[in-house]
C-alpha cells in the first residue's frame, strides 16, 4: 500500500473509480501523507495496516494479486519517467554548457511529474534545434569530402542518412559532433582502397557477363556460319574460356569482399553459382549497381 501511495504522489496521478479496490485504496490514502521516498519495509503499527480498512481490501488472494499488479504497473511507469528525466537533464546540462546559456531557470529536480518532464522536453527541443543547425553548418564544411568518400566506398544512401541522423540524435555537444565526423572520415579512408578493389572486381565481372550474353545472342544467329574460319575459331576459343574466366573473376571478387568484410566488420550478401551441380556451390557477390 505504501508503495502505491508513493508512486501515485511521485507520478502525480490518481486512481480511477473503475475498480472497487481503487475506490477503497483512495479512502485509505485520503488522510495519510504519502511517503517522500521509496519505502522499503512497512512499519507494524502503520495506519495502512489497521483493522478498519474499507472493503473489499483484505488479505485474500484476489486483493493481494490486484495490489501487486498495481505496484508493478506504477513501478514500471516510475522507472520509465525517471530514465526519461535523467536523459533530458543530462542533455540539457551538456547543451547549456556547449551553447553557453546563462538563463538556466529550469531547476534540476528529482520530480517525475509529467508537467515537469514536459518542461524539460521543451527546453531540450529548443536547445537541440540550435545544436542541430550548428551541426549542419559543420557537416557542410566536409560535404564534398564525405560525398567523394561515400561514393568510392559504395556507401548506400540509407547509410549516409543514418550517419547524419546519428549526429543529430546522439551528439550532445559540438565536440562530440566533430569527433564523430572525424572518426567516420578516418573509417572511410581506411576502407576506401578495399572498396575500390571490390568495385573494380564487380565491374569486371559485370562486363564479362554482358559479353557472355551478347555472345549467346550472336551464336544463335545462323548468319554467323558465313563468317571466316578464323573468326569462328576465335569464337570457339572464347566459348571454352569465358565461363572459367568468369569463375576466376568470382574468386577474385570473393577475395576482395572478404578483405573488405574484415575491415568493415560486416557481412555482404552472397548468392550462389554452381559450375558443377555435384560440388559445393561457389559463393558470389550479387550484382551491385
Coordinates of C-alpha atoms in Angstrom, one line a residue:
X1 CA 0.0 0.0 0.0
X2 CA 2.8 2.4 0.9
X3 CA 4.5 1.8 -2.5
X4 CA 1.2 2.5 -4.3
X5 CA 0.8 5.7 -2.3
X6 CA 4.4 6.8 -3.0
X7 CA 4.2 6.1 -6.8
X8 CA 0.9 7.9 -7.1
X9 CA 2.3 11.0 -5.5
X10 CA 5.6 10.9 -7.4
X11 CA 3.8 10.4 -10.7
X12 CA 1.2 13.0 -9.8
X13 CA -1.6 10.7 -10.8
X14 CA -4.7 9.4 -9.1
X15 CA -6.5 6.1 -9.1
X16 CA -9.7 5.8 -11.1
X17 CA -13.1 4.6 -9.9
X18 CA -13.2 1.6 -12.3
X19 CA -12.4 -0.9 -9.5
X20 CA -13.8 -1.3 -6.0
X21 CA -10.2 -1.9 -4.9
X22 CA -9.2 1.5 -6.2
X23 CA -12.1 3.2 -4.5
X24 CA -11.2 1.6 -1.2
X25 CA -7.5 2.5 -1.7
X26 CA -8.3 6.1 -2.2
X27 CA -10.3 6.1 1.1
X28 CA -7.3 4.7 2.9
X29 CA -5.0 7.4 1.4
X30 CA -7.4 10.3 1.9
X31 CA -6.0 11.3 5.3
X32 CA -2.5 9.9 5.2
X33 CA 0.6 11.8 3.9
X34 CA 2.3 10.0 1.1
X35 CA 5.9 8.8 1.7
X36 CA 8.5 11.2 0.3
X37 CA 11.0 8.4 -0.5
X38 CA 10.5 4.8 -1.8
X39 CA 9.5 2.8 1.3
X40 CA 11.5 -0.5 1.8
X41 CA 9.9 -2.1 4.9
X42 CA 6.4 -1.5 6.3
X43 CA 6.1 -0.5 9.9
X44 CA 4.0 -2.8 12.0
X45 CA 2.0 -0.1 13.6
X46 CA 1.5 1.9 10.4
X47 CA -2.0 3.2 9.7
X48 CA -2.1 1.4 6.4
X49 CA -2.4 -1.9 8.2
X50 CA -5.1 -1.2 10.8
X51 CA -8.1 -3.4 11.0
X52 CA -10.7 -0.9 9.8
X53 CA -9.6 -0.8 6.2
X54 CA -12.6 -0.5 3.9
X55 CA -13.9 -3.4 1.9
X56 CA -13.0 -5.1 -0.4
X57 CA -9.4 -4.6 0.8
X58 CA -8.3 -7.7 2.6
X59 CA -5.6 -10.4 2.8
X60 CA -7.5 -12.6 0.3
X61 CA -5.6 -13.7 -2.8
X62 CA -7.6 -11.7 -5.3
X63 CA -6.9 -8.5 -3.4
X64 CA -3.2 -9.2 -2.9
X65 CA -2.9 -10.1 -6.6
X66 CA -4.6 -6.8 -7.5
X67 CA -2.3 -4.7 -5.2
X68 CA 0.8 -6.5 -6.5
X69 CA -0.2 -5.8 -10.2
X70 CA -0.9 -2.2 -9.3
X71 CA 2.5 -1.8 -7.7
X72 CA 4.3 -3.4 -10.7
X73 CA 2.4 -1.1 -13.2
X74 CA 3.2 2.0 -11.2
X75 CA 6.8 1.0 -10.7
X76 CA 7.3 0.5 -14.4
X77 CA 5.9 3.9 -15.2
X78 CA 8.0 5.5 -12.5
X79 CA 11.2 3.9 -13.8
X80 CA 10.4 4.9 -17.4
X81 CA 9.8 8.5 -16.4
X82 CA 12.9 8.5 -14.2
X83 CA 15.0 7.3 -17.2
X84 CA 13.5 10.0 -19.4
X85 CA 14.1 12.7 -16.8
X86 CA 17.8 11.7 -16.4
X87 CA 18.3 11.7 -20.2
X88 CA 16.7 15.1 -20.7
X89 CA 18.6 16.6 -17.8
X90 CA 21.9 15.2 -18.9
X91 CA 21.3 16.6 -22.4
X92 CA 20.1 20.0 -21.2
X93 CA 23.2 20.4 -19.0
X94 CA 25.5 19.5 -21.8
X95 CA 23.9 21.8 -24.3
X96 CA 23.7 24.7 -21.7
X97 CA 27.5 24.4 -21.3
X98 CA 28.0 24.0 -25.1
X99 CA 25.9 27.0 -26.0
X100 CA 27.0 29.0 -23.0
X101 CA 23.4 29.6 -21.9
X102 CA 23.1 32.0 -19.0
X103 CA 19.3 31.7 -18.4
X104 CA 19.1 28.3 -16.6
X105 CA 15.8 28.8 -15.0
X106 CA 14.6 25.3 -15.1
X107 CA 15.5 23.5 -11.9
X108 CA 17.1 20.1 -12.0
X109 CA 14.9 18.2 -9.5
X110 CA 14.0 14.5 -8.9
X111 CA 10.4 15.1 -10.0
X112 CA 8.9 12.6 -12.5
X113 CA 5.6 14.5 -12.9
X114 CA 4.5 14.9 -16.5
X115 CA 4.3 18.7 -16.1
X116 CA 8.0 18.8 -15.1
X117 CA 9.0 16.3 -17.9
X118 CA 7.2 18.5 -20.4
X119 CA 9.2 21.5 -19.3
X120 CA 12.4 19.6 -19.7
X121 CA 11.4 18.3 -23.1
X122 CA 10.5 21.8 -24.3
X123 CA 13.9 23.2 -23.2
X124 CA 15.7 20.2 -24.6
X125 CA 14.0 20.5 -28.0
X126 CA 14.8 24.3 -28.2
X127 CA 18.4 23.7 -27.4
X128 CA 18.7 20.7 -29.7
X129 CA 17.3 22.7 -32.6
X130 CA 20.2 25.2 -32.1
X131 CA 22.7 22.5 -31.9
X132 CA 21.2 20.8 -35.0
X133 CA 21.8 24.0 -37.0
X134 CA 25.4 24.2 -35.8
X135 CA 25.9 20.5 -36.7
X136 CA 24.5 21.0 -40.2
X137 CA 26.8 24.0 -40.7
X138 CA 29.8 21.9 -39.6
X139 CA 28.9 19.0 -41.8
X140 CA 28.6 21.4 -44.7
X141 CA 32.4 22.1 -44.4
X142 CA 33.0 18.4 -45.1
X143 CA 30.2 17.8 -47.7
X144 CA 32.5 17.4 -50.7
X145 CA 34.9 15.1 -48.9
X146 CA 32.2 12.9 -47.4
X147 CA 30.4 12.7 -50.7
X148 CA 33.5 11.6 -52.6
X149 CA 34.4 9.0 -49.9
X150 CA 30.9 7.7 -49.7
X151 CA 30.8 7.2 -53.5
X152 CA 34.2 5.5 -53.6
X153 CA 33.3 3.3 -50.6
X154 CA 29.9 2.4 -52.2
X155 CA 28.0 3.6 -49.1
X156 CA 24.3 3.4 -49.7
X157 CA 22.0 6.5 -49.4
X158 CA 20.3 4.9 -46.4
X159 CA 23.6 4.5 -44.6
X160 CA 24.6 8.1 -45.4
X161 CA 21.3 9.4 -44.0
X162 CA 21.7 7.2 -40.9
X163 CA 25.1 8.7 -40.2
X164 CA 23.8 12.3 -40.5
X165 CA 20.9 11.4 -38.3
X166 CA 23.2 9.8 -35.7
X167 CA 25.0 13.2 -35.4
X168 CA 21.7 14.9 -34.7
X169 CA 20.4 12.2 -32.3
X170 CA 23.5 11.1 -30.4
X171 CA 25.7 14.1 -30.2
X172 CA 25.0 16.5 -27.3
X173 CA 27.9 18.8 -27.9
X174 CA 29.8 20.1 -30.9
X175 CA 32.9 18.4 -29.6
X176 CA 31.1 15.1 -29.9
X177 CA 29.9 16.1 -33.4
X178 CA 33.5 16.9 -34.5
X179 CA 34.8 13.6 -33.1
X180 CA 32.1 11.5 -34.8
X181 CA 32.7 13.2 -38.1
X182 CA 36.5 12.7 -37.7
X183 CA 36.1 9.0 -36.8
X184 CA 33.7 8.5 -39.8
X185 CA 36.1 10.1 -42.3
X186 CA 39.0 8.0 -40.9
X187 CA 36.9 4.9 -41.2
X188 CA 36.0 5.6 -44.8
X189 CA 39.6 6.4 -45.7
X190 CA 40.7 3.1 -44.1
X191 CA 38.2 1.0 -46.2
X192 CA 38.5 3.1 -49.4
X193 CA 41.2 1.1 -51.1
X194 CA 39.5 -2.2 -50.3
X195 CA 36.1 -0.8 -51.5
X196 CA 37.7 0.4 -54.8
X197 CA 39.1 -3.1 -55.3
X198 CA 35.7 -4.6 -54.8
X199 CA 34.1 -2.1 -57.1
X200 CA 36.6 -2.9 -59.9
X201 CA 36.1 -6.6 -59.4
X202 CA 32.3 -6.1 -59.7
X203 CA 32.7 -4.0 -62.8
X204 CA 35.0 -6.6 -64.5
X205 CA 32.6 -9.4 -63.6
X206 CA 29.6 -7.4 -64.9
X207 CA 31.4 -6.7 -68.2
X208 CA 32.2 -10.4 -68.6
X209 CA 28.6 -11.4 -68.0
X210 CA 27.4 -8.9 -70.5
X211 CA 29.9 -10.2 -73.1
X212 CA 28.6 -13.8 -72.5
X213 CA 25.0 -12.6 -73.0
X214 CA 26.0 -10.9 -76.2
X215 CA 27.9 -13.9 -77.4
X216 CA 24.9 -16.2 -76.9
X217 CA 22.8 -13.8 -79.0
X218 CA 25.4 -13.9 -81.7
X219 CA 25.9 -17.6 -81.5
X220 CA 22.1 -18.2 -82.1
X221 CA 22.3 -16.2 -85.4
X222 CA 22.6 -18.7 -88.3
X223 CA 24.4 -16.0 -90.4
X224 CA 27.4 -16.4 -88.1
X225 CA 28.3 -19.6 -90.1
X226 CA 29.2 -17.4 -93.1
X227 CA 32.0 -15.7 -91.1
X228 CA 35.6 -16.6 -91.9
X229 CA 37.0 -19.7 -90.3
X230 CA 39.4 -17.6 -88.3
X231 CA 36.6 -15.7 -86.7
X232 CA 34.7 -18.9 -86.0
X233 CA 37.8 -20.4 -84.4
X234 CA 38.3 -17.3 -82.2
X235 CA 34.6 -17.5 -81.1
X236 CA 35.0 -21.2 -80.2
X237 CA 38.1 -20.4 -78.2
X238 CA 36.2 -17.7 -76.3
X239 CA 33.3 -20.0 -75.7
X240 CA 35.6 -22.5 -74.0
X241 CA 37.3 -19.9 -71.8
X242 CA 34.5 -17.5 -71.0
X243 CA 33.0 -19.5 -68.1
X244 CA 36.3 -20.5 -66.5
X245 CA 37.3 -16.8 -66.8
X246 CA 34.0 -15.8 -65.0
X247 CA 34.8 -18.3 -62.2
X248 CA 38.2 -16.8 -61.7
X249 CA 36.6 -13.3 -61.6
X250 CA 34.2 -14.7 -59.0
X251 CA 37.1 -15.9 -56.9
X252 CA 38.9 -12.5 -57.2
X253 CA 35.7 -10.8 -56.2
X254 CA 35.1 -13.0 -53.2
X255 CA 38.7 -12.5 -52.0
X256 CA 38.2 -8.7 -52.3
X257 CA 34.9 -8.9 -50.5
X258 CA 36.5 -11.0 -47.7
X259 CA 39.2 -8.4 -47.2
X260 CA 36.6 -5.6 -47.1
X261 CA 34.5 -7.6 -44.7
X262 CA 37.4 -7.9 -42.3
X263 CA 38.0 -4.1 -42.4
X264 CA 34.3 -3.2 -42.1
X265 CA 33.3 -6.0 -39.7
X266 CA 30.2 -6.7 -41.7
X267 CA 29.0 -9.5 -44.0
X268 CA 28.0 -8.8 -47.6
X269 CA 25.1 -10.6 -49.2
X270 CA 26.0 -13.5 -51.4
X271 CA 24.3 -15.6 -54.0
X272 CA 25.3 -19.0 -55.5
X273 CA 26.9 -20.0 -58.7
X274 CA 27.4 -23.7 -59.5
X275 CA 29.9 -24.8 -62.0
X276 CA 29.2 -28.4 -61.1
X277 CA 25.9 -29.4 -59.5
X278 CA 27.6 -32.2 -57.6
X279 CA 30.0 -29.8 -55.9
X280 CA 29.5 -27.3 -53.1
X281 CA 28.0 -24.1 -54.6
X282 CA 30.5 -21.3 -55.1
X283 CA 29.5 -18.1 -53.3
X284 CA 29.5 -14.9 -55.3
X285 CA 28.6 -11.3 -54.5
X286 CA 25.3 -10.3 -56.1
X287 CA 25.5 -7.7 -58.7
X288 CA 25.9 -4.2 -57.3
X289 CA 24.5 -1.4 -59.5

